[in-house]
mmCIF file of N, CA and C in Angstrom:
data_model
loop_
_atom_site.group_PDB
_atom_site.id
_atom_site.type_symbol
_atom_site.label_atom_id
_atom_site.label_comp_id
_atom_site.label_asym_id
_atom_site.label_seq_id
_atom_site.Cartn_x
_atom_site.Cartn_y
_atom_site.Cartn_z
ATOM 1 N N UNK A 1 109.688 94.870 -2.200
ATOM 2 C CA UNK A 1 109.857 94.676 -0.778
ATOM 3 C C UNK A 1 108.600 95.163 -0.066
ATOM 4 N N UNK A 2 108.230 94.477 0.974
ATOM 5 C CA UNK A 2 107.020 94.843 1.708
ATOM 6 C C UNK A 2 107.264 96.052 2.601
ATOM 7 N N UNK A 3 106.150 96.599 3.114
ATOM 8 C CA UNK A 3 106.243 97.709 4.063
ATOM 9 C C UNK A 3 106.344 97.143 5.472
ATOM 10 N N UNK A 4 107.090 97.838 6.303
ATOM 11 C CA UNK A 4 107.323 97.415 7.680
ATOM 12 C C UNK A 4 106.768 98.464 8.632
ATOM 13 N N UNK A 5 106.438 98.056 9.861
ATOM 14 C CA UNK A 5 106.011 99.047 10.859
ATOM 15 C C UNK A 5 107.173 100.012 11.149
ATOM 16 N N UNK A 6 106.836 101.264 11.391
ATOM 17 C CA UNK A 6 107.875 102.255 11.675
ATOM 18 C C UNK A 6 108.132 102.284 13.173
ATOM 19 N N UNK A 7 108.802 101.211 13.629
ATOM 20 C CA UNK A 7 109.215 101.089 15.024
ATOM 21 C C UNK A 7 110.487 100.254 15.052
ATOM 22 N N UNK A 8 111.009 100.018 16.235
ATOM 23 C CA UNK A 8 112.283 99.294 16.358
ATOM 24 C C UNK A 8 112.234 97.919 15.720
ATOM 25 N N UNK A 9 111.156 97.186 15.965
ATOM 26 C CA UNK A 9 111.081 95.830 15.408
ATOM 27 C C UNK A 9 110.899 95.868 13.891
ATOM 28 N N UNK A 10 110.164 96.851 13.382
ATOM 29 C CA UNK A 10 109.997 96.976 11.932
ATOM 30 C C UNK A 10 111.307 97.268 11.230
ATOM 31 N N UNK A 11 112.113 98.146 11.815
ATOM 32 C CA UNK A 11 113.427 98.457 11.243
ATOM 33 C C UNK A 11 114.315 97.212 11.290
ATOM 34 N N UNK A 12 114.260 96.473 12.386
ATOM 35 C CA UNK A 12 115.057 95.244 12.507
ATOM 36 C C UNK A 12 114.626 94.207 11.472
ATOM 37 N N UNK A 13 113.325 94.072 11.248
ATOM 38 C CA UNK A 13 112.820 93.129 10.235
ATOM 39 C C UNK A 13 113.288 93.528 8.839
ATOM 40 N N UNK A 14 113.152 94.830 8.527
ATOM 41 C CA UNK A 14 113.594 95.323 7.214
ATOM 42 C C UNK A 14 115.077 95.060 7.017
ATOM 43 N N UNK A 15 115.875 95.359 8.037
ATOM 44 C CA UNK A 15 117.317 95.200 7.931
ATOM 45 C C UNK A 15 117.717 93.734 7.765
ATOM 46 N N UNK A 16 117.069 92.839 8.518
ATOM 47 C CA UNK A 16 117.373 91.409 8.392
ATOM 48 C C UNK A 16 117.058 90.914 6.981
ATOM 49 N N UNK A 17 115.933 91.333 6.441
ATOM 50 C CA UNK A 17 115.548 90.940 5.081
ATOM 51 C C UNK A 17 116.544 91.513 4.069
ATOM 52 N N UNK A 18 116.912 92.772 4.249
ATOM 53 C CA UNK A 18 117.841 93.417 3.314
ATOM 54 C C UNK A 18 119.210 92.753 3.356
ATOM 55 N N UNK A 19 119.747 92.506 4.548
ATOM 56 C CA UNK A 19 121.080 91.935 4.664
ATOM 57 C C UNK A 19 121.144 90.475 4.219
ATOM 58 N N UNK A 20 119.986 89.829 4.108
ATOM 59 C CA UNK A 20 119.977 88.461 3.581
ATOM 60 C C UNK A 20 119.739 88.451 2.068
ATOM 61 N N UNK A 21 119.497 89.623 1.493
ATOM 62 C CA UNK A 21 119.258 89.743 0.054
ATOM 63 C C UNK A 21 120.589 89.789 -0.701
ATOM 64 N N UNK A 22 120.497 89.788 -2.012
ATOM 65 C CA UNK A 22 121.692 89.845 -2.858
ATOM 66 C C UNK A 22 122.355 91.218 -2.759
ATOM 67 N N UNK A 23 123.610 91.268 -3.136
ATOM 68 C CA UNK A 23 124.340 92.541 -3.163
ATOM 69 C C UNK A 23 123.646 93.515 -4.110
ATOM 70 N N UNK A 24 123.151 93.009 -5.229
ATOM 71 C CA UNK A 24 122.448 93.866 -6.182
ATOM 72 C C UNK A 24 121.231 94.506 -5.533
ATOM 73 N N UNK A 25 120.471 93.737 -4.777
ATOM 74 C CA UNK A 25 119.294 94.271 -4.082
ATOM 75 C C UNK A 25 119.704 95.327 -3.053
ATOM 76 N N UNK A 26 120.787 95.061 -2.355
ATOM 77 C CA UNK A 26 121.266 96.027 -1.364
ATOM 78 C C UNK A 26 121.717 97.326 -2.042
ATOM 79 N N UNK A 27 122.364 97.200 -3.184
ATOM 80 C CA UNK A 27 122.799 98.389 -3.922
ATOM 81 C C UNK A 27 121.601 99.176 -4.444
ATOM 82 N N UNK A 28 120.578 98.485 -4.895
ATOM 83 C CA UNK A 28 119.367 99.161 -5.369
ATOM 84 C C UNK A 28 118.684 99.902 -4.219
ATOM 85 N N UNK A 29 118.680 99.294 -3.034
ATOM 86 C CA UNK A 29 118.096 99.941 -1.858
ATOM 87 C C UNK A 29 118.876 101.214 -1.515
ATOM 88 N N UNK A 30 120.193 101.131 -1.574
ATOM 89 C CA UNK A 30 121.028 102.312 -1.299
ATOM 90 C C UNK A 30 120.739 103.427 -2.310
ATOM 91 N N UNK A 31 120.618 103.062 -3.578
ATOM 92 C CA UNK A 31 120.331 104.061 -4.609
ATOM 93 C C UNK A 31 118.992 104.740 -4.351
ATOM 94 N N UNK A 32 117.982 103.953 -3.966
ATOM 95 C CA UNK A 32 116.656 104.515 -3.662
ATOM 96 C C UNK A 32 116.748 105.483 -2.488
ATOM 97 N N UNK A 33 117.477 105.107 -1.456
ATOM 98 C CA UNK A 33 117.646 105.966 -0.278
ATOM 99 C C UNK A 33 118.337 107.268 -0.659
ATOM 100 N N UNK A 34 119.405 107.171 -1.436
ATOM 101 C CA UNK A 34 120.163 108.365 -1.818
ATOM 102 C C UNK A 34 119.399 109.249 -2.793
ATOM 103 N N UNK A 35 118.562 108.653 -3.607
ATOM 104 C CA UNK A 35 117.759 109.423 -4.556
ATOM 105 C C UNK A 35 116.716 110.269 -3.827
ATOM 106 N N UNK A 36 116.014 109.653 -2.861
ATOM 107 C CA UNK A 36 115.000 110.394 -2.096
ATOM 108 C C UNK A 36 114.695 109.658 -0.806
ATOM 109 N N UNK A 37 115.243 110.150 0.291
ATOM 110 C CA UNK A 37 114.967 109.558 1.602
ATOM 111 C C UNK A 37 113.468 109.576 1.876
ATOM 112 N N UNK A 38 112.818 110.669 1.536
ATOM 113 C CA UNK A 38 111.373 110.840 1.729
ATOM 114 C C UNK A 38 110.599 109.721 1.025
ATOM 115 N N UNK A 39 110.859 109.536 -0.250
ATOM 116 C CA UNK A 39 110.181 108.505 -1.045
ATOM 117 C C UNK A 39 110.488 107.106 -0.515
ATOM 118 N N UNK A 40 111.734 106.881 -0.151
ATOM 119 C CA UNK A 40 112.131 105.565 0.351
ATOM 120 C C UNK A 40 111.408 105.243 1.660
ATOM 121 N N UNK A 41 111.357 106.198 2.594
ATOM 122 C CA UNK A 41 110.671 105.961 3.867
ATOM 123 C C UNK A 41 109.204 105.611 3.646
ATOM 124 N N UNK A 42 108.545 106.325 2.741
ATOM 125 C CA UNK A 42 107.131 106.065 2.460
ATOM 126 C C UNK A 42 106.938 104.694 1.820
ATOM 127 N N UNK A 43 107.880 104.273 0.995
ATOM 128 C CA UNK A 43 107.734 102.979 0.315
ATOM 129 C C UNK A 43 108.125 101.785 1.187
ATOM 130 N N UNK A 44 108.929 102.005 2.236
ATOM 131 C CA UNK A 44 109.406 100.892 3.070
ATOM 132 C C UNK A 44 108.677 100.743 4.398
ATOM 133 N N UNK A 45 108.090 101.817 4.907
ATOM 134 C CA UNK A 45 107.504 101.779 6.241
ATOM 135 C C UNK A 45 106.079 102.318 6.228
ATOM 136 N N UNK A 46 105.240 101.750 7.090
ATOM 137 C CA UNK A 46 103.873 102.234 7.268
ATOM 138 C C UNK A 46 103.927 103.502 8.095
ATOM 139 N N UNK A 47 103.615 104.621 7.473
ATOM 140 C CA UNK A 47 103.692 105.912 8.134
ATOM 141 C C UNK A 47 102.315 106.573 8.171
ATOM 142 N N UNK A 48 102.050 107.295 9.244
ATOM 143 C CA UNK A 48 100.815 108.072 9.342
ATOM 144 C C UNK A 48 100.982 109.361 8.533
ATOM 145 N N UNK A 49 99.880 110.056 8.302
ATOM 146 C CA UNK A 49 99.936 111.340 7.599
ATOM 147 C C UNK A 49 100.810 112.345 8.354
ATOM 148 N N UNK A 50 100.712 112.332 9.699
ATOM 149 C CA UNK A 50 101.539 113.232 10.512
ATOM 150 C C UNK A 50 103.025 112.920 10.350
ATOM 151 N N UNK A 51 103.367 111.631 10.295
ATOM 152 C CA UNK A 51 104.773 111.257 10.123
ATOM 153 C C UNK A 51 105.284 111.676 8.749
ATOM 154 N N UNK A 52 104.453 111.528 7.732
ATOM 155 C CA UNK A 52 104.850 111.947 6.381
ATOM 156 C C UNK A 52 105.052 113.462 6.348
ATOM 157 N N UNK A 53 104.153 114.204 6.973
ATOM 158 C CA UNK A 53 104.288 115.664 7.031
ATOM 159 C C UNK A 53 105.558 116.056 7.777
ATOM 160 N N UNK A 54 105.867 115.330 8.841
ATOM 161 C CA UNK A 54 107.073 115.620 9.622
ATOM 162 C C UNK A 54 108.328 115.382 8.786
ATOM 163 N N UNK A 55 108.372 114.274 8.073
ATOM 164 C CA UNK A 55 109.523 113.966 7.222
ATOM 165 C C UNK A 55 109.679 115.030 6.143
ATOM 166 N N UNK A 56 108.562 115.455 5.570
ATOM 167 C CA UNK A 56 108.591 116.481 4.539
ATOM 168 C C UNK A 56 109.181 117.780 5.088
ATOM 169 N N UNK A 57 108.902 118.095 6.353
ATOM 170 C CA UNK A 57 109.354 119.348 6.958
ATOM 171 C C UNK A 57 110.834 119.338 7.354
ATOM 172 N N UNK A 58 111.470 118.167 7.408
ATOM 173 C CA UNK A 58 112.896 118.126 7.753
ATOM 174 C C UNK A 58 113.709 118.841 6.677
ATOM 175 N N UNK A 59 114.797 119.455 7.072
ATOM 176 C CA UNK A 59 115.627 120.184 6.103
ATOM 177 C C UNK A 59 116.250 119.211 5.095
ATOM 178 N N UNK A 60 116.465 119.722 3.906
ATOM 179 C CA UNK A 60 117.068 118.893 2.851
ATOM 180 C C UNK A 60 118.478 118.445 3.236
ATOM 181 N N UNK A 61 119.227 119.307 3.905
ATOM 182 C CA UNK A 61 120.578 118.931 4.341
ATOM 183 C C UNK A 61 120.525 117.771 5.320
ATOM 184 N N UNK A 62 119.594 117.842 6.277
ATOM 185 C CA UNK A 62 119.478 116.768 7.257
ATOM 186 C C UNK A 62 119.098 115.461 6.558
ATOM 187 N N UNK A 63 118.117 115.511 5.655
ATOM 188 C CA UNK A 63 117.692 114.302 4.941
ATOM 189 C C UNK A 63 118.827 113.734 4.094
ATOM 190 N N UNK A 64 119.595 114.605 3.468
ATOM 191 C CA UNK A 64 120.721 114.150 2.647
ATOM 192 C C UNK A 64 121.788 113.478 3.508
ATOM 193 N N UNK A 65 122.138 114.108 4.627
ATOM 194 C CA UNK A 65 123.138 113.516 5.523
ATOM 195 C C UNK A 65 122.664 112.181 6.075
ATOM 196 N N UNK A 66 121.407 112.119 6.494
ATOM 197 C CA UNK A 66 120.865 110.869 7.034
ATOM 198 C C UNK A 66 120.832 109.785 5.960
ATOM 199 N N UNK A 67 120.451 110.147 4.739
ATOM 200 C CA UNK A 67 120.435 109.177 3.635
ATOM 201 C C UNK A 67 121.828 108.590 3.412
ATOM 202 N N UNK A 68 122.847 109.448 3.450
ATOM 203 C CA UNK A 68 124.220 108.962 3.266
ATOM 204 C C UNK A 68 124.657 108.059 4.424
ATOM 205 N N UNK A 69 124.259 108.395 5.638
ATOM 206 C CA UNK A 69 124.587 107.539 6.789
ATOM 207 C C UNK A 69 123.916 106.168 6.654
ATOM 208 N N UNK A 70 122.666 106.147 6.239
ATOM 209 C CA UNK A 70 121.945 104.870 6.081
ATOM 210 C C UNK A 70 122.592 104.050 4.966
ATOM 211 N N UNK A 71 122.883 104.689 3.836
ATOM 212 C CA UNK A 71 123.515 103.975 2.719
ATOM 213 C C UNK A 71 124.880 103.422 3.120
ATOM 214 N N UNK A 72 125.657 104.204 3.871
ATOM 215 C CA UNK A 72 126.964 103.743 4.339
ATOM 216 C C UNK A 72 126.801 102.528 5.248
ATOM 217 N N UNK A 73 125.833 102.591 6.160
ATOM 218 C CA UNK A 73 125.595 101.459 7.070
ATOM 219 C C UNK A 73 125.209 100.212 6.281
ATOM 220 N N UNK A 74 124.340 100.367 5.291
ATOM 221 C CA UNK A 74 123.933 99.215 4.468
ATOM 222 C C UNK A 74 125.139 98.660 3.721
ATOM 223 N N UNK A 75 125.933 99.533 3.142
ATOM 224 C CA UNK A 75 127.099 99.096 2.380
ATOM 225 C C UNK A 75 128.050 98.264 3.230
ATOM 226 N N UNK A 76 128.113 98.571 4.519
ATOM 227 C CA UNK A 76 129.011 97.852 5.419
ATOM 228 C C UNK A 76 128.285 96.864 6.326
ATOM 229 N N UNK A 77 127.003 96.665 6.051
ATOM 230 C CA UNK A 77 126.145 95.768 6.830
ATOM 231 C C UNK A 77 126.254 96.034 8.328
ATOM 232 N N UNK A 78 126.272 97.308 8.671
ATOM 233 C CA UNK A 78 126.302 97.721 10.074
ATOM 234 C C UNK A 78 124.879 97.709 10.635
ATOM 235 N N UNK A 79 124.760 97.577 11.939
ATOM 236 C CA UNK A 79 123.435 97.654 12.552
ATOM 237 C C UNK A 79 122.843 99.055 12.397
ATOM 238 N N UNK A 80 121.539 99.109 12.196
ATOM 239 C CA UNK A 80 120.793 100.360 12.174
ATOM 240 C C UNK A 80 119.641 100.161 13.141
ATOM 241 N N UNK A 81 119.450 101.092 14.057
ATOM 242 C CA UNK A 81 118.327 100.956 14.981
ATOM 243 C C UNK A 81 117.568 102.271 15.081
ATOM 244 N N UNK A 82 116.284 102.138 15.347
ATOM 245 C CA UNK A 82 115.403 103.285 15.514
ATOM 246 C C UNK A 82 115.048 103.388 16.977
ATOM 247 N N UNK A 83 115.321 104.534 17.554
ATOM 248 C CA UNK A 83 114.991 104.811 18.945
ATOM 249 C C UNK A 83 113.906 105.887 18.910
ATOM 250 N N UNK A 84 112.661 105.436 18.982
ATOM 251 C CA UNK A 84 111.534 106.334 18.749
ATOM 252 C C UNK A 84 110.576 106.298 19.920
ATOM 253 N N UNK A 85 110.092 107.465 20.294
ATOM 254 C CA UNK A 85 109.082 107.539 21.339
ATOM 255 C C UNK A 85 107.809 106.892 20.792
ATOM 256 N N UNK A 86 107.308 105.868 21.466
ATOM 257 C CA UNK A 86 106.191 105.117 20.909
ATOM 258 C C UNK A 86 104.910 105.205 21.719
ATOM 259 N N UNK A 87 104.928 105.864 22.854
ATOM 260 C CA UNK A 87 103.728 105.977 23.679
ATOM 261 C C UNK A 87 102.813 107.038 23.070
ATOM 262 N N UNK A 88 101.918 106.588 22.181
ATOM 263 C CA UNK A 88 101.086 107.539 21.454
ATOM 264 C C UNK A 88 100.144 108.315 22.364
ATOM 265 N N UNK A 89 99.668 107.708 23.444
ATOM 266 C CA UNK A 89 98.791 108.423 24.368
ATOM 267 C C UNK A 89 99.541 109.610 24.974
ATOM 268 N N UNK A 90 100.761 109.364 25.387
ATOM 269 C CA UNK A 90 101.544 110.423 26.014
ATOM 270 C C UNK A 90 101.995 111.458 24.989
ATOM 271 N N UNK A 91 102.435 111.016 23.806
ATOM 272 C CA UNK A 91 102.950 111.966 22.822
ATOM 273 C C UNK A 91 101.853 112.896 22.324
ATOM 274 N N UNK A 92 100.594 112.477 22.435
ATOM 275 C CA UNK A 92 99.499 113.348 22.036
ATOM 276 C C UNK A 92 99.193 114.415 23.067
ATOM 277 N N UNK A 93 99.771 114.313 24.247
ATOM 278 C CA UNK A 93 99.477 115.270 25.309
ATOM 279 C C UNK A 93 100.624 116.221 25.588
ATOM 280 N N UNK A 94 101.614 116.264 24.740
ATOM 281 C CA UNK A 94 102.738 117.179 24.956
ATOM 282 C C UNK A 94 102.266 118.616 24.854
ATOM 283 N N UNK A 95 102.878 119.453 25.631
ATOM 284 C CA UNK A 95 102.544 120.881 25.619
ATOM 285 C C UNK A 95 102.888 121.489 24.262
ATOM 286 N N UNK A 96 102.280 122.600 23.979
ATOM 287 C CA UNK A 96 102.534 123.267 22.698
ATOM 288 C C UNK A 96 103.967 123.790 22.590
ATOM 289 N N UNK A 97 104.653 123.901 23.705
ATOM 290 C CA UNK A 97 106.027 124.403 23.650
ATOM 291 C C UNK A 97 107.046 123.269 23.559
ATOM 292 N N UNK A 98 106.652 122.186 22.920
ATOM 293 C CA UNK A 98 107.589 121.095 22.681
ATOM 294 C C UNK A 98 107.688 120.871 21.172
ATOM 295 N N UNK A 99 108.789 120.319 20.761
ATOM 296 C CA UNK A 99 108.998 120.031 19.347
ATOM 297 C C UNK A 99 109.492 118.596 19.207
ATOM 298 N N UNK A 100 109.155 118.000 18.082
ATOM 299 C CA UNK A 100 109.676 116.668 17.797
ATOM 300 C C UNK A 100 111.086 116.854 17.247
ATOM 301 N N UNK A 101 112.010 116.054 17.725
ATOM 302 C CA UNK A 101 113.410 116.170 17.326
ATOM 303 C C UNK A 101 113.852 114.852 16.704
ATOM 304 N N UNK A 102 114.538 114.942 15.609
ATOM 305 C CA UNK A 102 115.130 113.764 14.980
ATOM 306 C C UNK A 102 116.631 113.993 14.916
ATOM 307 N N UNK A 103 117.374 113.007 15.341
ATOM 308 C CA UNK A 103 118.829 113.091 15.272
ATOM 309 C C UNK A 103 119.364 111.704 14.969
ATOM 310 N N UNK A 104 120.599 111.643 14.566
ATOM 311 C CA UNK A 104 121.221 110.338 14.361
ATOM 312 C C UNK A 104 122.616 110.352 14.947
ATOM 313 N N UNK A 105 123.016 109.177 15.363
ATOM 314 C CA UNK A 105 124.349 108.988 15.929
ATOM 315 C C UNK A 105 125.003 107.867 15.148
ATOM 316 N N UNK A 106 126.132 108.153 14.590
ATOM 317 C CA UNK A 106 126.842 107.155 13.808
ATOM 318 C C UNK A 106 128.190 106.894 14.454
ATOM 319 N N UNK A 107 128.469 105.652 14.759
ATOM 320 C CA UNK A 107 129.755 105.286 15.327
ATOM 321 C C UNK A 107 130.471 104.378 14.335
ATOM 322 N N UNK A 108 131.168 104.983 13.413
ATOM 323 C CA UNK A 108 131.882 104.222 12.393
ATOM 324 C C UNK A 108 133.361 104.205 12.718
ATOM 325 N N UNK A 109 133.932 103.034 12.707
ATOM 326 C CA UNK A 109 135.365 102.875 12.897
ATOM 327 C C UNK A 109 135.885 102.109 11.704
ATOM 328 N N UNK A 110 136.894 102.631 11.081
ATOM 329 C CA UNK A 110 137.428 101.975 9.899
ATOM 330 C C UNK A 110 138.933 101.826 10.048
ATOM 331 N N UNK A 111 139.422 100.638 9.736
ATOM 332 C CA UNK A 111 140.866 100.458 9.669
ATOM 333 C C UNK A 111 141.210 100.043 8.251
ATOM 334 N N UNK A 112 142.288 100.585 7.728
ATOM 335 C CA UNK A 112 142.650 100.245 6.368
ATOM 336 C C UNK A 112 144.072 99.699 6.324
ATOM 337 N N UNK A 113 144.569 99.526 5.142
ATOM 338 C CA UNK A 113 145.869 98.885 4.970
ATOM 339 C C UNK A 113 147.018 99.885 4.926
ATOM 340 N N UNK A 114 146.803 101.104 5.370
ATOM 341 C CA UNK A 114 147.854 102.119 5.255
ATOM 342 C C UNK A 114 149.088 101.807 6.098
ATOM 343 N N UNK A 115 148.937 100.902 7.081
ATOM 344 C CA UNK A 115 150.087 100.584 7.928
ATOM 345 C C UNK A 115 150.878 99.369 7.432
ATOM 346 N N UNK A 116 150.510 98.825 6.271
ATOM 347 C CA UNK A 116 151.256 97.697 5.708
ATOM 348 C C UNK A 116 152.457 98.255 4.957
ATOM 349 N N UNK A 117 153.622 97.740 5.266
ATOM 350 C CA UNK A 117 154.854 98.225 4.643
ATOM 351 C C UNK A 117 154.853 97.936 3.144
ATOM 352 N N UNK A 118 155.402 98.843 2.339
ATOM 353 C CA UNK A 118 155.439 98.655 0.888
ATOM 354 C C UNK A 118 156.165 97.378 0.476
ATOM 355 N N UNK A 119 157.122 96.930 1.284
ATOM 356 C CA UNK A 119 157.881 95.733 0.910
ATOM 357 C C UNK A 119 157.148 94.443 1.272
ATOM 358 N N UNK A 120 155.913 94.543 1.776
ATOM 359 C CA UNK A 120 155.149 93.344 2.118
ATOM 360 C C UNK A 120 154.928 92.497 0.881
ATOM 361 N N UNK A 121 154.797 91.222 1.105
ATOM 362 C CA UNK A 121 154.571 90.295 -0.002
ATOM 363 C C UNK A 121 153.282 90.651 -0.730
ATOM 364 N N UNK A 122 153.298 90.530 -2.031
ATOM 365 C CA UNK A 122 152.146 90.908 -2.842
ATOM 366 C C UNK A 122 150.916 90.116 -2.444
ATOM 367 N N UNK A 123 151.074 88.858 -2.171
ATOM 368 C CA UNK A 123 149.927 88.019 -1.843
ATOM 369 C C UNK A 123 149.513 88.066 -0.382
ATOM 370 N N UNK A 124 150.154 88.914 0.421
ATOM 371 C CA UNK A 124 149.859 88.952 1.855
ATOM 372 C C UNK A 124 148.417 89.377 2.096
ATOM 373 N N UNK A 125 147.774 88.651 2.976
ATOM 374 C CA UNK A 125 146.396 88.972 3.348
ATOM 375 C C UNK A 125 146.400 90.043 4.435
ATOM 376 N N UNK A 126 145.426 90.919 4.385
ATOM 377 C CA UNK A 126 145.246 91.885 5.460
ATOM 378 C C UNK A 126 143.753 92.036 5.717
ATOM 379 N N UNK A 127 143.434 92.501 6.875
ATOM 380 C CA UNK A 127 142.038 92.700 7.233
ATOM 381 C C UNK A 127 141.637 94.138 7.020
ATOM 382 N N UNK A 128 140.496 94.315 6.433
ATOM 383 C CA UNK A 128 139.900 95.643 6.308
ATOM 384 C C UNK A 128 138.592 95.577 7.072
ATOM 385 N N UNK A 129 138.565 96.181 8.210
ATOM 386 C CA UNK A 129 137.391 96.100 9.081
ATOM 387 C C UNK A 129 136.641 97.419 9.113
ATOM 388 N N UNK A 130 135.337 97.325 8.976
ATOM 389 C CA UNK A 130 134.459 98.462 9.160
ATOM 390 C C UNK A 130 133.497 98.071 10.257
ATOM 391 N N UNK A 131 133.406 98.900 11.255
ATOM 392 C CA UNK A 131 132.544 98.594 12.374
ATOM 393 C C UNK A 131 131.786 99.857 12.726
ATOM 394 N N UNK A 132 130.553 99.703 13.095
ATOM 395 C CA UNK A 132 129.790 100.883 13.478
ATOM 396 C C UNK A 132 128.351 100.524 13.763
ATOM 397 N N UNK A 133 127.594 101.538 14.143
ATOM 398 C CA UNK A 133 126.182 101.374 14.447
ATOM 399 C C UNK A 133 125.519 102.719 14.194
ATOM 400 N N UNK A 134 124.433 102.710 13.449
ATOM 401 C CA UNK A 134 123.681 103.921 13.182
ATOM 402 C C UNK A 134 122.417 103.888 14.027
ATOM 403 N N UNK A 135 122.236 104.906 14.864
ATOM 404 C CA UNK A 135 121.053 105.013 15.716
ATOM 405 C C UNK A 135 120.292 106.261 15.288
ATOM 406 N N UNK A 136 119.041 106.086 14.928
ATOM 407 C CA UNK A 136 118.184 107.212 14.550
ATOM 408 C C UNK A 136 117.206 107.425 15.689
ATOM 409 N N UNK A 137 117.195 108.639 16.254
ATOM 410 C CA UNK A 137 116.349 108.939 17.414
ATOM 411 C C UNK A 137 115.274 109.944 17.025
ATOM 412 N N UNK A 138 114.053 109.679 17.481
ATOM 413 C CA UNK A 138 112.948 110.617 17.310
ATOM 414 C C UNK A 138 112.309 110.778 18.676
ATOM 415 N N UNK A 139 112.272 112.001 19.181
ATOM 416 C CA UNK A 139 111.752 112.227 20.523
ATOM 417 C C UNK A 139 111.198 113.645 20.627
ATOM 418 N N UNK A 140 110.569 113.941 21.730
ATOM 419 C CA UNK A 140 110.047 115.287 21.975
ATOM 420 C C UNK A 140 110.960 116.020 22.947
ATOM 421 N N UNK A 141 111.070 117.319 22.741
ATOM 422 C CA UNK A 141 111.927 118.140 23.568
ATOM 423 C C UNK A 141 111.158 119.418 23.917
ATOM 424 N N UNK A 142 111.168 119.785 25.187
ATOM 425 C CA UNK A 142 110.526 121.026 25.580
ATOM 426 C C UNK A 142 111.392 122.200 25.173
ATOM 427 N N UNK A 143 110.762 123.245 24.704
ATOM 428 C CA UNK A 143 111.497 124.441 24.283
ATOM 429 C C UNK A 143 111.910 125.287 25.456
#
């Protein structure tokens, strides 16, 4: 798979390509993400040295949780979007008392078949819906 720009459109391009790929390819992508979010980000997106250093500095718990959220979204073909501060001129002028913050918001809603009565016909069809959206935000925050 090619490398994509690390911005909203790059994430959208990667996701469109991934969701049009085979299930096997999607599963391999999930495995790569779960194995090492750091390695996967470097292999999928064009990152600067500063961005790589920033990813390296994130806590292992945060990277693990984010990797699981991304893999879950891929498994359910949910939208994933990157909300990133992109004004490089401005971001280079932030005061020393600011920090870069990364967070994610996951809105997953799942309905299952637990409300189907046991006496329902064996061949009865039911819907299993998974709906959600994963938003990854990177921004600066004053301390």
